[in-house]
Every structure is written in structure tokens, then in C-alpha cells.
PDB file of C-alpha atoms and ligand atoms in Angstrom:
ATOM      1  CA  UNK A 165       3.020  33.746 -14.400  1.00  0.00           C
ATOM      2  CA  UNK A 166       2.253  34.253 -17.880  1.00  0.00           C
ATOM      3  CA  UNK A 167       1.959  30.692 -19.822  1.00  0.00           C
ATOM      4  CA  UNK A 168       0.556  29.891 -22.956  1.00  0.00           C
ATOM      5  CA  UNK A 169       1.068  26.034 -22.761  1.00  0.00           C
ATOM      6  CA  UNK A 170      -0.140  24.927 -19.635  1.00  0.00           C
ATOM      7  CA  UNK A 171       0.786  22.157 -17.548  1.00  0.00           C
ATOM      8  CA  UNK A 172      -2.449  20.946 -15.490  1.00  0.00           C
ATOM      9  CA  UNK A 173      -2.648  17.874 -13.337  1.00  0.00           C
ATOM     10  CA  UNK A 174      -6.717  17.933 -12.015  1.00  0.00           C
ATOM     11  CA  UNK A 175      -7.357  15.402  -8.800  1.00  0.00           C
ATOM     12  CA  UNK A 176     -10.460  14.454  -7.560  1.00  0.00           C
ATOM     13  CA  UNK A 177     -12.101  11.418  -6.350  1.00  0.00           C
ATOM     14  CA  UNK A 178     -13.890   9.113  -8.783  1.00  0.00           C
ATOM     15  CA  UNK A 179     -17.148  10.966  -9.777  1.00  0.00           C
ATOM     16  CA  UNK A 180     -16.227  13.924  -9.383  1.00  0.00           C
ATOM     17  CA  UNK A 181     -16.377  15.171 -13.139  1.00  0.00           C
ATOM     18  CA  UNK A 182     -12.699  15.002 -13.210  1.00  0.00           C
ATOM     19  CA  UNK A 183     -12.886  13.573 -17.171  1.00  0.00           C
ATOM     20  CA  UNK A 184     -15.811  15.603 -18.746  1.00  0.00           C
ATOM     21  CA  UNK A 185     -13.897  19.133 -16.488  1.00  0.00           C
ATOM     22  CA  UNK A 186     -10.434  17.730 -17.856  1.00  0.00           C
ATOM     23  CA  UNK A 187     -11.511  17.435 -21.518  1.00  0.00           C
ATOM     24  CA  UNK A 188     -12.857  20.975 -21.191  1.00  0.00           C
ATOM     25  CA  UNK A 189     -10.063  22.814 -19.915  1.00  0.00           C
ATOM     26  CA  UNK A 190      -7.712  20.683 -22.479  1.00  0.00           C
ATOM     27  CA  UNK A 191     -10.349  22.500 -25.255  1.00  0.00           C
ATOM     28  CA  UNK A 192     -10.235  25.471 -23.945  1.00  0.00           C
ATOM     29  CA  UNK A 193      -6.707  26.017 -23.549  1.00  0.00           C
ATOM     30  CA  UNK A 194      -5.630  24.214 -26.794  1.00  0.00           C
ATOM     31  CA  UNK A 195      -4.023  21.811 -24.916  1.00  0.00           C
ATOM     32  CA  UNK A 196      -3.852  17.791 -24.836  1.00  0.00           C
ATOM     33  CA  UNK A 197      -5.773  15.775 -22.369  1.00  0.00           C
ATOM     34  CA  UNK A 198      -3.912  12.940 -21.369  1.00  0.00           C
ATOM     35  CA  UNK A 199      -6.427  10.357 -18.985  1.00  0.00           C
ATOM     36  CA  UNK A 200      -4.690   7.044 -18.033  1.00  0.00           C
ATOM     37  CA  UNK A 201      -8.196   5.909 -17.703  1.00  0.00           C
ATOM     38  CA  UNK A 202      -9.223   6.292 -21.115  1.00  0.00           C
ATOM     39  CA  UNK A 203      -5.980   5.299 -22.561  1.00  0.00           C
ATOM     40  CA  UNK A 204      -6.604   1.491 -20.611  1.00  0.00           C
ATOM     41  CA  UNK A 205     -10.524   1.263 -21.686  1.00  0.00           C
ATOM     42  CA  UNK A 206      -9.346   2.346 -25.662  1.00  0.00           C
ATOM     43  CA  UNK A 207      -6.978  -0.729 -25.197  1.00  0.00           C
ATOM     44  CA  UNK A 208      -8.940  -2.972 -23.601  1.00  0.00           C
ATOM     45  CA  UNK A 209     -11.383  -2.689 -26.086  1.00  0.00           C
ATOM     46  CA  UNK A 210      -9.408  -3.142 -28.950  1.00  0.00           C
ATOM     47  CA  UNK A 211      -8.717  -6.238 -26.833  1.00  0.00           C
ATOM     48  CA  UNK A 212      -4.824  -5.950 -26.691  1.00  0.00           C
ATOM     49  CA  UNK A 213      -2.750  -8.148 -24.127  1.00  0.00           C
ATOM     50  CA  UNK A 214      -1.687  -5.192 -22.470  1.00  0.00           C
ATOM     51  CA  UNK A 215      -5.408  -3.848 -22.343  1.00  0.00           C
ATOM     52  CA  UNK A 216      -7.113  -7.157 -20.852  1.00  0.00           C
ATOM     53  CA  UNK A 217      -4.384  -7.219 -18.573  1.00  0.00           C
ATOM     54  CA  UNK A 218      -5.488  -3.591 -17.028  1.00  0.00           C
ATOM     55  CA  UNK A 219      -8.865  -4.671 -16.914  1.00  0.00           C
ATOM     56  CA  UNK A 220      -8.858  -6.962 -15.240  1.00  0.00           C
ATOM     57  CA  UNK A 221      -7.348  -4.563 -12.316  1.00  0.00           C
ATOM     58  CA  UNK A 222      -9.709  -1.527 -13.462  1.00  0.00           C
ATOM     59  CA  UNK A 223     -13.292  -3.861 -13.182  1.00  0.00           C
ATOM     60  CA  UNK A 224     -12.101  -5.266  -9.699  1.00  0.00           C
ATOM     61  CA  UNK A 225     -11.552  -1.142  -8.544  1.00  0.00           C
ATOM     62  CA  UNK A 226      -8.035  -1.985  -8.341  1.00  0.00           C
ATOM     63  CA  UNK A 227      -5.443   0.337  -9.297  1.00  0.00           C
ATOM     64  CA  UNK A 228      -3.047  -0.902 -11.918  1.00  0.00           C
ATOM     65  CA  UNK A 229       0.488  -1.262 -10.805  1.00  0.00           C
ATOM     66  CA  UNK A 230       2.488   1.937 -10.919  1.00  0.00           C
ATOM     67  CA  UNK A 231       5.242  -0.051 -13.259  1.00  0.00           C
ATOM     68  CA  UNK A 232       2.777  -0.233 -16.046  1.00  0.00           C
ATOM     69  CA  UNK A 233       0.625   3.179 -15.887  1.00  0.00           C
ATOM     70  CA  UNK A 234       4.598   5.397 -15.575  1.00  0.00           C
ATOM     71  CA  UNK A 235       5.207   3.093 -18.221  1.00  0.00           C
ATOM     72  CA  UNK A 236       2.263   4.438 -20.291  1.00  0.00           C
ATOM     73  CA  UNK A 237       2.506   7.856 -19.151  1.00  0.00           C
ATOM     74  CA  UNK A 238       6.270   7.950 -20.145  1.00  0.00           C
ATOM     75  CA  UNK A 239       5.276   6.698 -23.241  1.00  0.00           C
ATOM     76  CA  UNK A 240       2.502   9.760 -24.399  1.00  0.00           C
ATOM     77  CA  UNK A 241       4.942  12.112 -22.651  1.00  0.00           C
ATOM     78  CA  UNK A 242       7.026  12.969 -26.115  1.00  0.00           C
ATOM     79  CA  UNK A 243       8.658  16.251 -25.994  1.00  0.00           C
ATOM     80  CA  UNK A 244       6.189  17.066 -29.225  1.00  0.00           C
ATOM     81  CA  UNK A 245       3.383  16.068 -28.053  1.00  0.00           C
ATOM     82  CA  UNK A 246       1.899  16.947 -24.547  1.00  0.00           C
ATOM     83  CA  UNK A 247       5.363  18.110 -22.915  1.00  0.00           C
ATOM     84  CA  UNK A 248       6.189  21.212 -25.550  1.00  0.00           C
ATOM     85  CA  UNK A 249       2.753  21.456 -25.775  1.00  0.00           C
ATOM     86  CA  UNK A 250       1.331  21.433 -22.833  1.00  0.00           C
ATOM     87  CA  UNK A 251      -1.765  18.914 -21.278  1.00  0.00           C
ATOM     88  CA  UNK A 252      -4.641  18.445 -19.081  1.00  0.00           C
ATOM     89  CA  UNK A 253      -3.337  15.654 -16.694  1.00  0.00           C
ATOM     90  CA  UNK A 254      -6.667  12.849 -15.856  1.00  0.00           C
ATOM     91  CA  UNK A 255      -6.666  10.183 -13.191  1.00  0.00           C
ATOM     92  CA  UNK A 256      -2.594  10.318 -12.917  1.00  0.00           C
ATOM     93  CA  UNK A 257      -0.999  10.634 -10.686  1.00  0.00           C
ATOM     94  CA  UNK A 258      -3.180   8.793  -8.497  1.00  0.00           C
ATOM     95  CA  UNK A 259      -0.195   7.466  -5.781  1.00  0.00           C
ATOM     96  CA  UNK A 260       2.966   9.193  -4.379  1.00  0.00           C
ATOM     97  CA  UNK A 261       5.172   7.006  -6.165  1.00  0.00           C
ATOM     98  CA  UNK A 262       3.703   8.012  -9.237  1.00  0.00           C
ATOM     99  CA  UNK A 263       3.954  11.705  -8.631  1.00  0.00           C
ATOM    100  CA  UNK A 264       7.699  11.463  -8.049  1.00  0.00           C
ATOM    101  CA  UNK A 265       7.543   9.497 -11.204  1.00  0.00           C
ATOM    102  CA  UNK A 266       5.783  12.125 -13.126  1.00  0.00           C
ATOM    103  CA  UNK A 267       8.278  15.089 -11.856  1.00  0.00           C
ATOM    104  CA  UNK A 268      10.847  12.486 -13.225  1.00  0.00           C
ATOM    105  CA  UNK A 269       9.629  12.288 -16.472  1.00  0.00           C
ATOM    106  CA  UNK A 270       8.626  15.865 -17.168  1.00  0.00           C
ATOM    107  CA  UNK A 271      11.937  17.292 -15.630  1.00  0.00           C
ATOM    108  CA  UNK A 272      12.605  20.598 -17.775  1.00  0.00           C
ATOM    109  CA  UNK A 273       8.705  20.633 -18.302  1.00  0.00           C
ATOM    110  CA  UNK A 274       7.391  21.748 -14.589  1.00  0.00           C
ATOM    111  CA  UNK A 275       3.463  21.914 -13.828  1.00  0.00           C
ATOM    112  CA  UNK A 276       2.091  24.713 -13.403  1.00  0.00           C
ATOM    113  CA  UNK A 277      -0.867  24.068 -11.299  1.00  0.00           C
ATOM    114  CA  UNK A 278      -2.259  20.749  -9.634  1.00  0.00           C
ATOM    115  CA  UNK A 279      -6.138  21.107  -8.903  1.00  0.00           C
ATOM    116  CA  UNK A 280      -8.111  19.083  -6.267  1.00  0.00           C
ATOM    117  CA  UNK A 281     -11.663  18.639  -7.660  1.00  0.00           C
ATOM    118  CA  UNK A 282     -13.624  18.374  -4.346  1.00  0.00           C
ATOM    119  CA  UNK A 283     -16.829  16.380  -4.176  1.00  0.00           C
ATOM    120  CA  UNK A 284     -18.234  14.749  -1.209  1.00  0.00           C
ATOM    121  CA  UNK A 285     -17.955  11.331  -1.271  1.00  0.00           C
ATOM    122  CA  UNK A 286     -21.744  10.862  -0.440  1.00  0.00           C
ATOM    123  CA  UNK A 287     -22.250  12.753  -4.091  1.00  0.00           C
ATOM    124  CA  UNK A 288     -20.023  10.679  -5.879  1.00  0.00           C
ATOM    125  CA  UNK A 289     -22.030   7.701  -5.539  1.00  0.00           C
ATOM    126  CA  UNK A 290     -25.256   8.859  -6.908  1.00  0.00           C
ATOM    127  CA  UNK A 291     -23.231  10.863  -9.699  1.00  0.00           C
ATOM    128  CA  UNK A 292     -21.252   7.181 -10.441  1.00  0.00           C
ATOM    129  CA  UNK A 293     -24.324   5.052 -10.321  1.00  0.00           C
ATOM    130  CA  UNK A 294     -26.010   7.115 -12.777  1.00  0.00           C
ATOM    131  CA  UNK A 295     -23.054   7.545 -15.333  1.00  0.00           C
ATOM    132  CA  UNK A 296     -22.895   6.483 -18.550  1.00  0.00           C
ATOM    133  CA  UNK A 297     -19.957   6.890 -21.094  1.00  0.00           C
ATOM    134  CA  UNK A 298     -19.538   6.765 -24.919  1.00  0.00           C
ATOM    135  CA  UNK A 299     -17.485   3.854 -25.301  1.00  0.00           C
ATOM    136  CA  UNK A 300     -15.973   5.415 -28.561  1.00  0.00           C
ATOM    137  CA  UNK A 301     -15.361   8.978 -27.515  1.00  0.00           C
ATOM    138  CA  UNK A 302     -15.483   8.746 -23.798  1.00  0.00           C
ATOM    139  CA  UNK A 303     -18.012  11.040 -23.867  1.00  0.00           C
ATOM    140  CA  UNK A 304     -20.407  11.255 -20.060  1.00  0.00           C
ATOM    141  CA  UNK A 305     -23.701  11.089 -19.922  1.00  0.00           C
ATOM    142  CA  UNK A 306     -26.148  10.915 -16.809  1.00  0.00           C
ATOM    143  CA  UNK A 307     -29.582   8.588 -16.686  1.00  0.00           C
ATOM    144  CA  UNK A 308     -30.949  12.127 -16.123  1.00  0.00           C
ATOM    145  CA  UNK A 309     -29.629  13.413 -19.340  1.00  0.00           C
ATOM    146  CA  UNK A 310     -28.786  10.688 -21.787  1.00  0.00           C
ATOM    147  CA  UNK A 311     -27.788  11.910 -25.561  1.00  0.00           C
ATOM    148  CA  UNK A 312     -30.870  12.600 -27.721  1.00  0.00           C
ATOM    149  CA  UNK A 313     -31.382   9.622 -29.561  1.00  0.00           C
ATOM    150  CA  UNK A 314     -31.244   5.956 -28.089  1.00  0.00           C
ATOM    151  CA  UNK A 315     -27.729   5.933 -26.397  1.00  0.00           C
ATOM    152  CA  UNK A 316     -25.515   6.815 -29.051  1.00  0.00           C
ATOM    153  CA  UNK A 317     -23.239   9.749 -28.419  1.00  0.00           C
ATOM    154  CA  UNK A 318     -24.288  12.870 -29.794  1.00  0.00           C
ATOM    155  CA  UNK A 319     -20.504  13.722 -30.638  1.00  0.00           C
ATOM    156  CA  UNK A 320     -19.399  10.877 -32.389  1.00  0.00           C
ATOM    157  CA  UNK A 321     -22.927   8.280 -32.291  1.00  0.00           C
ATOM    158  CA  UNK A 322     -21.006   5.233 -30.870  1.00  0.00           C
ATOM    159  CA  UNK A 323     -22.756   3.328 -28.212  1.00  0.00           C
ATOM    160  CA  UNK A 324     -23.492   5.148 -25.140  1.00  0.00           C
ATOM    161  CA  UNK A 325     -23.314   2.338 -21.809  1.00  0.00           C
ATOM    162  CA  UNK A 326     -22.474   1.926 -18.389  1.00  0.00           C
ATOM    163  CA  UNK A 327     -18.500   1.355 -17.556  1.00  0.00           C
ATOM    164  CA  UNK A 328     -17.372  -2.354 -16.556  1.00  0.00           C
ATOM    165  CA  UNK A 329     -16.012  -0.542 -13.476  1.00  0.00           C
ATOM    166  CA  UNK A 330     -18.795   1.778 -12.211  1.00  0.00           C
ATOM    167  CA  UNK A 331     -20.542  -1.618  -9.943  1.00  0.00           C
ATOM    168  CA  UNK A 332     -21.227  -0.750  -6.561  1.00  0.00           C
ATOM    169  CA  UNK A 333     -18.350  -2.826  -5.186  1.00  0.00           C
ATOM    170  CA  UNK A 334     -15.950  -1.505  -7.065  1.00  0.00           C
ATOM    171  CA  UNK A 335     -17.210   2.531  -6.866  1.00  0.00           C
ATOM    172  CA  UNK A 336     -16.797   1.450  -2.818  1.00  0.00           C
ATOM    173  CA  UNK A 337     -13.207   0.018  -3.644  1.00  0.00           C
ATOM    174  CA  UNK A 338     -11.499   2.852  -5.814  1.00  0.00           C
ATOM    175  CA  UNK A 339     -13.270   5.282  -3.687  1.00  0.00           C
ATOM    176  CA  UNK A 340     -11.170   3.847  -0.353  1.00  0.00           C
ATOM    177  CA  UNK A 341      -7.935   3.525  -2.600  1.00  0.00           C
ATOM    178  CA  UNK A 342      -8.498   7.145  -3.251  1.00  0.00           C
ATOM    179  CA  UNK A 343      -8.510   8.005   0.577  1.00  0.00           C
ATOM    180  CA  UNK A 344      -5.132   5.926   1.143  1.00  0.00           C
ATOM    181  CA  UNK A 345      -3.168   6.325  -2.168  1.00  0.00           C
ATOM    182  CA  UNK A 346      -4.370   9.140  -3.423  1.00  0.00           C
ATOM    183  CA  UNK A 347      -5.210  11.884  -1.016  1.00  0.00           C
ATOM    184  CA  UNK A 348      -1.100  12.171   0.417  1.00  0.00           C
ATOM    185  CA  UNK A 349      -0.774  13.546  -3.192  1.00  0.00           C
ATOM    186  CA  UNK A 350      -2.833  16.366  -2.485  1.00  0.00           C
ATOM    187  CA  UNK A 351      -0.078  17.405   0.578  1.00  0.00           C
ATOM    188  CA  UNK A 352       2.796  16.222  -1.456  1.00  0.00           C
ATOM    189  CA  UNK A 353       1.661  18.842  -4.539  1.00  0.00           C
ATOM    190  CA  UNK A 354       0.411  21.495  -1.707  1.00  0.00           C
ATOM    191  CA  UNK A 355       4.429  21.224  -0.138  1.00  0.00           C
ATOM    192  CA  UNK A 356       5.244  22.640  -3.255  1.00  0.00           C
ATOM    193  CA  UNK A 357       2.709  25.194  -3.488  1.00  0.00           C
ATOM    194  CA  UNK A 358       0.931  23.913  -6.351  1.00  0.00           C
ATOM    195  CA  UNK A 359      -2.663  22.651  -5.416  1.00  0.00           C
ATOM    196  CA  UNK A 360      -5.429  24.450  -5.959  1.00  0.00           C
ATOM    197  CA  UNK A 361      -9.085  23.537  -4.111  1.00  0.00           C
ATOM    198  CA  UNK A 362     -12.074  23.784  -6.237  1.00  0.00           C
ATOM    199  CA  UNK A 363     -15.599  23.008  -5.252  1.00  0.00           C
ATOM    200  CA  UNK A 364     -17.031  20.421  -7.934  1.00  0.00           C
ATOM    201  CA  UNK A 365     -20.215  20.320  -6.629  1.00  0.00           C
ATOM    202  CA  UNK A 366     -22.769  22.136  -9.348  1.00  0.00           C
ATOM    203  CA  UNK A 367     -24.133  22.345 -12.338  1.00  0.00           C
ATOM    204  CA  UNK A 368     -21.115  21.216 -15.233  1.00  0.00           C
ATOM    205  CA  UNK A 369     -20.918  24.761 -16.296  1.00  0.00           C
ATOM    206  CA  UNK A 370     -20.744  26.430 -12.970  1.00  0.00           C
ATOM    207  CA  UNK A 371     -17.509  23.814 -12.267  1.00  0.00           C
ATOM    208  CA  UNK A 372     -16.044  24.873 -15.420  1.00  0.00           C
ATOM    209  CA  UNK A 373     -16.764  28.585 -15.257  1.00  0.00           C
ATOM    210  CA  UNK A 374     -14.736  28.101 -11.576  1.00  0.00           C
ATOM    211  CA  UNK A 375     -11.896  26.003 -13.125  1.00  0.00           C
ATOM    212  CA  UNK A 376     -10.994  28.545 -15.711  1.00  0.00           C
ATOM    213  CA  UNK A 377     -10.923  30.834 -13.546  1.00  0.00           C
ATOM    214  CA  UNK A 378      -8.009  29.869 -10.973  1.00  0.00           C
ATOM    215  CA  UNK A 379      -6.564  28.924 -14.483  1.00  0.00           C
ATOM    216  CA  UNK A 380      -6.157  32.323 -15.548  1.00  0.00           C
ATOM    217  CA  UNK A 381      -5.646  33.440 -11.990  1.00  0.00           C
ATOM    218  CA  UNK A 382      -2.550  31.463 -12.184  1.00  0.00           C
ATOM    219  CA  UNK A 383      -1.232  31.841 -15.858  1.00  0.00           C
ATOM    220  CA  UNK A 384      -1.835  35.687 -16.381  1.00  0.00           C
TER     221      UNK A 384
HETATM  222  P1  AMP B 267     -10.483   6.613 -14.420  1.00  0.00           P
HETATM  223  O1  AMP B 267     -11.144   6.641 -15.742  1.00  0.00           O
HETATM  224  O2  AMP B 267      -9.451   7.670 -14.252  1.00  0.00           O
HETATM  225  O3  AMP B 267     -11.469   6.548 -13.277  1.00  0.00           O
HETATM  226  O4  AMP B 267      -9.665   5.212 -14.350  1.00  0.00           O
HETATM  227  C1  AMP B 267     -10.336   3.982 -14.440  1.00  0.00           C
HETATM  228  C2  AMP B 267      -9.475   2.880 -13.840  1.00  0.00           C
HETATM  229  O5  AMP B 267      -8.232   2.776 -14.559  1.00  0.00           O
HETATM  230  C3  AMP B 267      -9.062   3.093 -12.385  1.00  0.00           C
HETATM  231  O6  AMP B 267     -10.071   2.698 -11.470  1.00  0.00           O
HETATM  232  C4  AMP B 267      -7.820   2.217 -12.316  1.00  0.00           C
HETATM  233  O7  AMP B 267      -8.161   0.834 -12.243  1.00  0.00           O
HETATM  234  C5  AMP B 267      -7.174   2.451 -13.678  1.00  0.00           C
HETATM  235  N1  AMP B 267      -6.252   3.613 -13.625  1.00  0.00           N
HETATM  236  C6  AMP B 267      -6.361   4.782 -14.320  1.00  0.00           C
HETATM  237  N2  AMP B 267      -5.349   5.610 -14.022  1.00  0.00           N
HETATM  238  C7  AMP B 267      -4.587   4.964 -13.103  1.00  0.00           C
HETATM  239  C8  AMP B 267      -3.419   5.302 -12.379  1.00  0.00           C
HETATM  240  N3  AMP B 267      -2.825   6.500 -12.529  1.00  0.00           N
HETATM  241  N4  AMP B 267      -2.907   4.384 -11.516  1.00  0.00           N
HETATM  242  C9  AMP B 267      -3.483   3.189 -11.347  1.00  0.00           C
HETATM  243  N5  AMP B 267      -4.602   2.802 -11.984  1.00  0.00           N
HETATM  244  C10 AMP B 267      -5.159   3.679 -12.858  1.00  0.00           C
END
């Protein structure tokens, strides 16, 4: 299949680099990344009803109802914006009710390929307790390699901190959510001979380096 806009969906479980491999491929391929997650922190932090309202959900591990995040996604999915041009789908869909949701609002605008980011859950932890994240840009960081100066983001020098969400309860919480909601996703996209497996354990560029490739395996 030969596709110049793709139409990506990337799964994994919390940790796994979904968001830093996500924004990659969306760079590389000219393409918009479009991560619920992201789009709920920028809001809560501007402090908006609707943003409080999914944190509260997001720092208890909780997944935010499906009626509000299809709401959201139905929203950024505008025929000129990520569905004629294509996207990098982050951290949605994360239940079956949302992937029949998704095929509902992209009808005319199929994906292309659905890719399981596969990290071991024992790996997660260490990579979640050690994460930290741009609060302006999103940005990830590890304790092990922090930006160069004093915690401010080397892209766009906002404030470089540990996520509301990534406490120990909570990491154990989404993690078992993943397990029950998310996983039957992986069958329901490998059904329609969509899903892709990719190891994610590695160095960043060694996970991106195998990404692209069953990219262009699949688009050329
Ligand atoms: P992420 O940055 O993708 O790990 O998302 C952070 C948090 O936002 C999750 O733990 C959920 O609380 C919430 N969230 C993001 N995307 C979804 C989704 N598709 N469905 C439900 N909750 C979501």
C-alpha cells in the first residue's frame, strides 16, 4: 500500500515510550500527533472546567469516561486537520467502546496500521518512576538524563517535573486498567488485520529505527 498520509494508532502500556515514539513518527512522516493525554494535562493546566474535571480521573489512574475523551477526539478529528492529513494516534483508543467509536468517526478515513508497543510490565515501572515531562511541550525526560540546564526543557525551556499521575498507586492502577480495557483492543484491531507487534524495549533510537520500519513496510 502506497500512502503518503498515514493513519497510525500506536498502543502500548503506560511507560512504554508510546508519547516521545508517537511524536517521532508524527515528525517524521509530516503528520499530526493527536495524544488524548496531552490534550487533558494542556487543559487542566490552563485550569478549564472541563480540564479539572479530567484530572481529577487522570491523578486517581482512572480512565476518563469514554463520553468525554470520543467527545474530544471527535472534536480534533476535522476533515482538515488530522483526517485529510493524516495523524499519529496516542493513548486512544484505550477501550473497545472507544475503538468502535473511532472507526465511527473516521469512516471514509480508514487506519492504516495499529501498533502494539510491547514493554514488560516489570520495565514500565522503573521507566514511569523515573519520568519526567516538560509541562509546556510535553517533552520526556528520565532522572538518568534530565535536559542540560536545571529542569527546563531544552526544546521550549518550560519547567521540566514529575506528572500528577506517575505516583506509585496510580502507575499500579492504569497499568491493571490497561490489562482489562485495553489489551481486547489489541485482538479487536488484530481481527482486522491491522496490529503490528513491536518490541519497545531499547535504547529510544533503536525503538524508533524499528517503528519506521514496519511503517514503510506497510505504506510502500
Ligand atoms: P497518557 O498521557 O496517554 O498516559 O494519559 C494520561 C491519562 O489521561 C490517563 O491515565 C487517563 O486518565 C487519561 N486518558 C488519556 N487518554 C484516555 C483515553 N483514551 N480514555 C480514557 N482516559 C484517557
Amino acid at each position: 500500500m502506497s500512502c503518503a498520509e498515514p493513519r497510525l494508532v500506536l498502543l502500548g502500556r503506560q511507560g512504554a515510550g508510546k508519547g516521545t515514539q508517537s511524536n517521532r513518527l508524527a515528525d517524521h512522516f509530516g503528520v499530526m500527533h493527536v495524544s488524548t493525554g496531552d490534550m487533558f494535562r494542556t487543559q487542566a493546566a490552563q485550569g478549564t472546567a472541563f480540564g479539572l474535571e479530567a484530572k481529577r480521573y487522570m491523578d486517581a489512574g482512572d480512565l476518563v469516561p469514554d463520553e468525554i475523551v470520543v467527545g474530544v477526539i471527535e472534536e480534533s478529528m476535522v476533515p482538515g486537520g488530522p483526517l485529510g492529513g493524516g495523524f499519529v494516534l496516542d493513548g486512544f483508543p484505550r477501550t473497545l467502546h472507544q475503538a468502535r467509536e473511532l472507526d465511527r468517526v473516521i469512516a471514509g478515513f480508514p487506519l492504516h496500521l495499529v501498533i502494539d508497543l510491547d514493554v514488560p510490565r516489570e520495565i514500565v515501572f522503573d521507566r514511569i518512576a523515573g519520568r519526567r515531562v516538560c509541562e509546556n511541550c510535553q517533552r520526556v525526560y528520565h532522572v538518568n538524563l534530565p535536559p542540560t540546564h536545571n529542569w527546563a526543557c531544552d526544546t521550549c525551556s518550560g519547567r521540566v517535573r514529575q506528572r500528577d499521575d506517575d505516583t506509585e498507586e496510580a502507575v499500579e492502577r492504569r497499568l491493571e486498567l490497561y490489562e482489562r480495557e485495553t489489551v481486547p483492543i489489541v485482538e479487536y484491531y488484530r481481527e482486522r488485520g491491522l496490529l503490528t507487534l513491536v518490541d519497545g524495549v531499547g535504547e529510544g533510537d533503536e525503538v524508533f529505527e524499528r517503528l519506521v520500519k514496519v511503517c514503510l513496510e506497510q505504506f510502500s
